[in-house]
PDB file of N, CA and C in Angstrom:
ATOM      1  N   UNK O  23      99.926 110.323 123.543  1.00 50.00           N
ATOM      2  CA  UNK O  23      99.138 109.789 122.449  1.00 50.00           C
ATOM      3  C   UNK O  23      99.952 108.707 121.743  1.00 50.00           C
ATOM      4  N   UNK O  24      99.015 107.544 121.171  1.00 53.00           N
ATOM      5  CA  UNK O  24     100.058 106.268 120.854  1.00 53.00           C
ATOM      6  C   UNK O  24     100.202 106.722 119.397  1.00 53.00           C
ATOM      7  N   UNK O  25     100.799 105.952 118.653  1.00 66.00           N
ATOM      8  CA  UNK O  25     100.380 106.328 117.292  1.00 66.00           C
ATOM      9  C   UNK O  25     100.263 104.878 116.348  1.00 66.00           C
ATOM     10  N   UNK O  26      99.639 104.994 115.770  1.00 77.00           N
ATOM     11  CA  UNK O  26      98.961 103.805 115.042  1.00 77.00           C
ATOM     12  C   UNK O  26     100.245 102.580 114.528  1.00 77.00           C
ATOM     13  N   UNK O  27     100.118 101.913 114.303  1.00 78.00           N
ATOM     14  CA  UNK O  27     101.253 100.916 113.664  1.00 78.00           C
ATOM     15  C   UNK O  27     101.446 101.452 112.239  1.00 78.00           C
ATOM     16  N   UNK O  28     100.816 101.783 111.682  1.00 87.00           N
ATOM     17  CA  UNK O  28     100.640 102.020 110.213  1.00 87.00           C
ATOM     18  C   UNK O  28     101.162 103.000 110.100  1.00 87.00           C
ATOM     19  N   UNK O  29     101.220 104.038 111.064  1.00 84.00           N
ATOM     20  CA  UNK O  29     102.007 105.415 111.339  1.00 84.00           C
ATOM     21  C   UNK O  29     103.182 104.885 111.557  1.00 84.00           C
ATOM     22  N   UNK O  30     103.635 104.102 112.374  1.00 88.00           N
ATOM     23  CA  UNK O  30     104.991 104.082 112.376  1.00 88.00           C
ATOM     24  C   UNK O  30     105.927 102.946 111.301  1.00 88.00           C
ATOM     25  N   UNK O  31     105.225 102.245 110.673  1.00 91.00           N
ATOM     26  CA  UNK O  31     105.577 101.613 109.453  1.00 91.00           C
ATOM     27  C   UNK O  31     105.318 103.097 108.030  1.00 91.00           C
ATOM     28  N   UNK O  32     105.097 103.805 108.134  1.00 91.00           N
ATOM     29  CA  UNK O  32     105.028 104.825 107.301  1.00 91.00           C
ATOM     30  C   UNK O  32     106.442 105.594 107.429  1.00 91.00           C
ATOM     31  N   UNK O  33     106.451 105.915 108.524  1.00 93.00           N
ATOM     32  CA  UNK O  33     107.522 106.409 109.226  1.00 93.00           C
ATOM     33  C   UNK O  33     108.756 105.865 109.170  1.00 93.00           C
ATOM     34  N   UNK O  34     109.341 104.834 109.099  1.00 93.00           N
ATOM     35  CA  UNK O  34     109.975 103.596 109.002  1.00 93.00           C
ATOM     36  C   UNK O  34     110.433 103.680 107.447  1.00 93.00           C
ATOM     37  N   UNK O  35     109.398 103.521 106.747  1.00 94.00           N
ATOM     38  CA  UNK O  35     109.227 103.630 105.311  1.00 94.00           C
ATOM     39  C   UNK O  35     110.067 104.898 104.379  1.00 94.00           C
ATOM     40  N   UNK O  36     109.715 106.253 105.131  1.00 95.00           N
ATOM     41  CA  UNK O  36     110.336 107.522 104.960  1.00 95.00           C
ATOM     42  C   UNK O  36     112.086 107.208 105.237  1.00 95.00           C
ATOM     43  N   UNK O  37     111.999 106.853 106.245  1.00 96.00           N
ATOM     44  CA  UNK O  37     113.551 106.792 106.747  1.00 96.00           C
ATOM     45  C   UNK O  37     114.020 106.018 105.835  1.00 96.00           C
ATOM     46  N   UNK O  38     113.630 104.716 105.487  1.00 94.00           N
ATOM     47  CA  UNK O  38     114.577 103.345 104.731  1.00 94.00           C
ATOM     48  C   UNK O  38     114.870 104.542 103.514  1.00 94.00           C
ATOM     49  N   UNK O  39     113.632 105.371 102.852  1.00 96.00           N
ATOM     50  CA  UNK O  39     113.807 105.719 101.713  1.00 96.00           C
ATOM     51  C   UNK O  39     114.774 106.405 101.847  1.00 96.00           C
ATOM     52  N   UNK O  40     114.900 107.371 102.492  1.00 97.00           N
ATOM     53  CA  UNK O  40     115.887 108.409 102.699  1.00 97.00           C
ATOM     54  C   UNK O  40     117.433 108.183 103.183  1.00 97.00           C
ATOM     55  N   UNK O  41     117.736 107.062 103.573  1.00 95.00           N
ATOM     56  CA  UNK O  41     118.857 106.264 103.809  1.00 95.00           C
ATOM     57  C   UNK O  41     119.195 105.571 102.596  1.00 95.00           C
ATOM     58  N   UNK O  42     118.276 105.481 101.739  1.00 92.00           N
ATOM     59  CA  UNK O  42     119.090 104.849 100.802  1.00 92.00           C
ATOM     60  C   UNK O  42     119.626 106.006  99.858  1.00 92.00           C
ATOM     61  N   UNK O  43     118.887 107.161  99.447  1.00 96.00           N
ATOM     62  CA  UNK O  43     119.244 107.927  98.640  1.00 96.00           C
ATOM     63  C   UNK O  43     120.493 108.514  99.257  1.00 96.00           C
ATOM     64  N   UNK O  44     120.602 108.871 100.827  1.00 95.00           N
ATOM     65  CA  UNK O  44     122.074 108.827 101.325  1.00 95.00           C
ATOM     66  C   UNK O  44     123.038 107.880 100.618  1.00 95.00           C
ATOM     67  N   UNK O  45     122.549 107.020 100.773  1.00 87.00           N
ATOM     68  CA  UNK O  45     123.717 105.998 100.533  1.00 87.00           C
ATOM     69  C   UNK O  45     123.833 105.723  98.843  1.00 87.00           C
ATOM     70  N   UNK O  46     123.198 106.476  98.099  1.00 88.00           N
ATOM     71  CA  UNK O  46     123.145 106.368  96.594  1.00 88.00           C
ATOM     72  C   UNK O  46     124.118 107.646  96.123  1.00 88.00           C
ATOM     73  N   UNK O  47     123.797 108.446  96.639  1.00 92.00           N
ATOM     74  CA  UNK O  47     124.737 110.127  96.818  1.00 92.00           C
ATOM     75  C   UNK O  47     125.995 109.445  97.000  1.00 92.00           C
ATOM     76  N   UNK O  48     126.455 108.771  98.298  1.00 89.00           N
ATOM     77  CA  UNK O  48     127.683 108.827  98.808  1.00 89.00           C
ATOM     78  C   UNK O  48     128.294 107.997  97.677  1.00 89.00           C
ATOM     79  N   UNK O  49     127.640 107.105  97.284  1.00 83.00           N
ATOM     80  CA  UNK O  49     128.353 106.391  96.144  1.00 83.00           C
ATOM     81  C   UNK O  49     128.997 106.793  94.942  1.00 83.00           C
ATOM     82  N   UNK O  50     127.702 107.453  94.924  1.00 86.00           N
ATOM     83  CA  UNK O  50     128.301 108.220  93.414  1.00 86.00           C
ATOM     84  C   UNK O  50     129.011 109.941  93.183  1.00 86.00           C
ATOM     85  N   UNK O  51     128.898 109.625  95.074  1.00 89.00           N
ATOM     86  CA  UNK O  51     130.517 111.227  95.152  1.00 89.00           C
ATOM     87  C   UNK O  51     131.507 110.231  95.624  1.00 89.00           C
ATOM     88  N   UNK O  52     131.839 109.676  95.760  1.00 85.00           N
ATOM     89  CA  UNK O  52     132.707 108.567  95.931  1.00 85.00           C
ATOM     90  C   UNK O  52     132.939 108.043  94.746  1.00 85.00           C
ATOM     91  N   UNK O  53     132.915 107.632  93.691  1.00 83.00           N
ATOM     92  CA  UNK O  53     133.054 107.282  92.251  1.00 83.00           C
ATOM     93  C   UNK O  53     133.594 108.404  91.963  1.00 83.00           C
ATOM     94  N   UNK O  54     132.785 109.590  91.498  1.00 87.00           N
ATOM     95  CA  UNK O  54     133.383 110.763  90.943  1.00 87.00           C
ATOM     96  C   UNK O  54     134.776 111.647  91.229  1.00 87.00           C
ATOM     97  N   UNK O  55     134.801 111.012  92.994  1.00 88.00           N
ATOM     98  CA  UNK O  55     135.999 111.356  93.545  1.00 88.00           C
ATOM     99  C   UNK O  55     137.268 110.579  93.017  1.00 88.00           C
ATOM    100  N   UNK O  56     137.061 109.305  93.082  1.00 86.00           N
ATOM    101  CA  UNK O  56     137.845 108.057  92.985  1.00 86.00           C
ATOM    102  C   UNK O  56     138.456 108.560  91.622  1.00 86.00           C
ATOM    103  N   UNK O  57     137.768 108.624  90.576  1.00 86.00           N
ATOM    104  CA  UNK O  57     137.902 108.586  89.050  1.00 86.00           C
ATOM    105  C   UNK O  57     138.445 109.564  88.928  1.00 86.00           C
ATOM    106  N   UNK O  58     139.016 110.686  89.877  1.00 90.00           N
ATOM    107  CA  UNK O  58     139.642 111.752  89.076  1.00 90.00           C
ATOM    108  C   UNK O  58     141.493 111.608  89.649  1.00 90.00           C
ATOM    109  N   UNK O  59     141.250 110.042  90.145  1.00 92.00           N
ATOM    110  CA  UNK O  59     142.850 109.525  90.345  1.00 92.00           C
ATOM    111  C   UNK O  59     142.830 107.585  90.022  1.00 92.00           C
ATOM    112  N   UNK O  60     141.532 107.529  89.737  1.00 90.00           N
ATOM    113  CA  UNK O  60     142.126 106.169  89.188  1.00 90.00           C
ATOM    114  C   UNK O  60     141.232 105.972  87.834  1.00 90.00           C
ATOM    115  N   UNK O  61     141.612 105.074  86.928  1.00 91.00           N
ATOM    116  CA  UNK O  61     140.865 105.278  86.233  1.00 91.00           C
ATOM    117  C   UNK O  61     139.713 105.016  86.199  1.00 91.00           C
ATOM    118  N   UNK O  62     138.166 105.521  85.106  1.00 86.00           N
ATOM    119  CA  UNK O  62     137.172 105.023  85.737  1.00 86.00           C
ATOM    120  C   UNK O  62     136.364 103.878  85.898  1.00 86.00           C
ATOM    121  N   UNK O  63     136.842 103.039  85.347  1.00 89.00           N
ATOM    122  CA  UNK O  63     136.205 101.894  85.008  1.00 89.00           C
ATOM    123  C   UNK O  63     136.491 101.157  86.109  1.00 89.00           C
ATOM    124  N   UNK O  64     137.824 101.126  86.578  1.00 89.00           N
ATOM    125  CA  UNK O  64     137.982 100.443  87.948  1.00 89.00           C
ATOM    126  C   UNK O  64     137.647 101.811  88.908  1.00 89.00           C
ATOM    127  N   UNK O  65     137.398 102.523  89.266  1.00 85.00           N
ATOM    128  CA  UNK O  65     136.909 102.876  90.020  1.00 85.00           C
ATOM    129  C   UNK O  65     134.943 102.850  90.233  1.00 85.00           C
ATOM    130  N   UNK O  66     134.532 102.411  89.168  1.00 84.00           N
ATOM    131  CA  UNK O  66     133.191 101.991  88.689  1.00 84.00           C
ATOM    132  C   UNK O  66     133.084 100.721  89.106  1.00 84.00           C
ATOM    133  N   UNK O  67     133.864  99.491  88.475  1.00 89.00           N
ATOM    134  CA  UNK O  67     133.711  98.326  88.990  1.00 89.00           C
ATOM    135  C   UNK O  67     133.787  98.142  91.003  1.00 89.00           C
ATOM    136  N   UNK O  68     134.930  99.179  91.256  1.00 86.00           N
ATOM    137  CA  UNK O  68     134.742  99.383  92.779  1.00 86.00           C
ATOM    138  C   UNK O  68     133.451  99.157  93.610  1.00 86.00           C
ATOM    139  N   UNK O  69     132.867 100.600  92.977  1.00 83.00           N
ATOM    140  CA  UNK O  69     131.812 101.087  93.740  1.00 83.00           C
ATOM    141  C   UNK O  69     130.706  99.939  93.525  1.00 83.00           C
ATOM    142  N   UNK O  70     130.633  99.029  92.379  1.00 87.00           N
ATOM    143  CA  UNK O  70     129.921  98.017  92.805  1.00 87.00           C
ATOM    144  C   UNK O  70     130.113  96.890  93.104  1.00 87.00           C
ATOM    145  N   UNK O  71     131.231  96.553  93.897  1.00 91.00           N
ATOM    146  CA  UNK O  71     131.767  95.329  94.350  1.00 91.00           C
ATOM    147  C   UNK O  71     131.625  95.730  95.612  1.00 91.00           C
ATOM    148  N   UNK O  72     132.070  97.213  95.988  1.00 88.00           N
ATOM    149  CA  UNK O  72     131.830  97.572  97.502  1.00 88.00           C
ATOM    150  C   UNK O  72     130.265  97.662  98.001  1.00 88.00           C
ATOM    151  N   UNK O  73     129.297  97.672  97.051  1.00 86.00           N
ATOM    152  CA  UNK O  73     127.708  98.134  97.027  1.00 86.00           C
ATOM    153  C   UNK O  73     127.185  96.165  97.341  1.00 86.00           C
ATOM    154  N   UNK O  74     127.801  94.976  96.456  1.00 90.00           N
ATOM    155  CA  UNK O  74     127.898  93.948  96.697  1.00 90.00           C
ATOM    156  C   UNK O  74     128.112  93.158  98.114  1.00 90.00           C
ATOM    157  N   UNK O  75     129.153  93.787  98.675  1.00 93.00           N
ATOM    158  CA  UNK O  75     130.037  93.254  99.726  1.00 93.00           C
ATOM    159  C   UNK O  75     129.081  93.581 100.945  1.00 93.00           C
ATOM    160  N   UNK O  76     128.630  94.934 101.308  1.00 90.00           N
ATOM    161  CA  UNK O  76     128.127  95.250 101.691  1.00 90.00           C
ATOM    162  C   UNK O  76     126.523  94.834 102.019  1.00 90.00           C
ATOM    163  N   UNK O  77     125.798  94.476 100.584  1.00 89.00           N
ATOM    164  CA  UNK O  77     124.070  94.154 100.695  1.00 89.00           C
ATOM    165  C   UNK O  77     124.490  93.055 101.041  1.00 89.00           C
ATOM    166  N   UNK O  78     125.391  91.913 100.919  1.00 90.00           N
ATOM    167  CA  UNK O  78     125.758  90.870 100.962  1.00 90.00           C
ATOM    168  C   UNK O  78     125.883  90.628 102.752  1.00 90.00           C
ATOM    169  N   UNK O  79     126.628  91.833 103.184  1.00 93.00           N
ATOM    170  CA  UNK O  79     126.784  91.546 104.952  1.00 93.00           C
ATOM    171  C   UNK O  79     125.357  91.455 105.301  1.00 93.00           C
ATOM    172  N   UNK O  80     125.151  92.115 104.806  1.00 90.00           N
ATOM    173  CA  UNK O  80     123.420  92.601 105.193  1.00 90.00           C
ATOM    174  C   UNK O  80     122.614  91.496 105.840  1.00 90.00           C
ATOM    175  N   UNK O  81     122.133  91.146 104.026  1.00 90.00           N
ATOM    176  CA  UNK O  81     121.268  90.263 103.794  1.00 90.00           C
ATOM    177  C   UNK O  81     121.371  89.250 104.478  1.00 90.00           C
ATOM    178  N   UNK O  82     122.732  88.463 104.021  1.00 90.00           N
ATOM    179  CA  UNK O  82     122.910  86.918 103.906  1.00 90.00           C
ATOM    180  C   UNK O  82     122.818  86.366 105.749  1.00 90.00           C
ATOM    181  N   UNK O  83     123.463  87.306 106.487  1.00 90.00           N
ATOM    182  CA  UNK O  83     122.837  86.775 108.211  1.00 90.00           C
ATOM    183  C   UNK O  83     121.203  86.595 108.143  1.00 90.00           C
ATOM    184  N   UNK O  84     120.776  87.316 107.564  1.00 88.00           N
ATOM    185  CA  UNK O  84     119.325  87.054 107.876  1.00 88.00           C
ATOM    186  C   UNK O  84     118.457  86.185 106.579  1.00 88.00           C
ATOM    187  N   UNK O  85     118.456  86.259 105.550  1.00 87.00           N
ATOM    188  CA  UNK O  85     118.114  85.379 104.669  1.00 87.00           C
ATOM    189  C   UNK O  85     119.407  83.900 104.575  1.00 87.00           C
ATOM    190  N   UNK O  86     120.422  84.029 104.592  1.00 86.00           N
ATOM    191  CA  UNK O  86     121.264  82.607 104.744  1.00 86.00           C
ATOM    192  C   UNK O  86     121.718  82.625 103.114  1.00 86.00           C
ATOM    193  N   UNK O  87     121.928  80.878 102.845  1.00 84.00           N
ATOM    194  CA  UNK O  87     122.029  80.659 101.696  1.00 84.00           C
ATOM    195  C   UNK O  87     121.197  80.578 100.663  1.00 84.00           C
ATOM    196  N   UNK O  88     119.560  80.834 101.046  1.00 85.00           N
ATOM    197  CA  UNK O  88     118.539  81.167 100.451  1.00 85.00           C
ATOM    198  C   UNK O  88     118.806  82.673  99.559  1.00 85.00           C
ATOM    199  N   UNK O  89     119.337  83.262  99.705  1.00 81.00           N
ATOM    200  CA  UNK O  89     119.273  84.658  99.342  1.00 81.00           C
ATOM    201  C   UNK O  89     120.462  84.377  97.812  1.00 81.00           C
ATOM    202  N   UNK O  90     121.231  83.241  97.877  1.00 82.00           N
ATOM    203  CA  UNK O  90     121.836  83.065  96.585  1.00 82.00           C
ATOM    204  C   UNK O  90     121.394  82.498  95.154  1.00 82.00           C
ATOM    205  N   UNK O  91     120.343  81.761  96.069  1.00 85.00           N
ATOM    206  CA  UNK O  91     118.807  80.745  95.004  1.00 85.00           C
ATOM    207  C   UNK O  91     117.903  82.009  94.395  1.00 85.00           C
ATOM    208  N   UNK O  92     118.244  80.794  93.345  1.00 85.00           N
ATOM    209  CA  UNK O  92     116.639  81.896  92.335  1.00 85.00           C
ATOM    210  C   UNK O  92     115.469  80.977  92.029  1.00 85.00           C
ATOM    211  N   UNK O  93     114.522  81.044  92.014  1.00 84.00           N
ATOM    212  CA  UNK O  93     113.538  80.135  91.473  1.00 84.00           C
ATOM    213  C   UNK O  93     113.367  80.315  89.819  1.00 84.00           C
ATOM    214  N   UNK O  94     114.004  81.334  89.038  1.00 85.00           N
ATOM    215  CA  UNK O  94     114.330  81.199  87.558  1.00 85.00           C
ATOM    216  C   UNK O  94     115.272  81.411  86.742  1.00 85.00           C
ATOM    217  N   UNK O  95     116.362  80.246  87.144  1.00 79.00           N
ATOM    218  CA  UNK O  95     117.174  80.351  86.420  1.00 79.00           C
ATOM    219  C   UNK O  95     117.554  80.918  84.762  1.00 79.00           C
TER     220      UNK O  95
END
């Protein structure tokens, strides 16, 4: 049995969600870890320079230098 496109963009949909809340967890047991040997503010600024670095690999191959433009400044 095939299953509809809409089924598997649903499906698709479940996963992205659920990968991100993975990856929202790991962050912030990773912070909590960090902070109980460095202090927290740099271990805060970390976790979002590493959260940066990262959407940044991501994105920017596939959107380019478009992805640095805003249309409202």
């Amino acid at each position: 049995m095939m299953s509809s496109p809409s089924a598997e963009r649903a499906l698709q949909g479940v996963l992205f969600v659920a990968a991100a809340v993975a990856c929202f967890a790991a962050l912030d047991t990773t912070t909590k870890l960090v902070s109980t040997v460095a202090p927290l503010l740099m271990a805060v600024w970390f976790r979002y320079a590493f959260q940066a670095a990262v959407t940044g690999a991501v994105m920017l191959p596939r959107k380019g230098r478009a992805l640095l433009h805003t249309r409202h400044p």
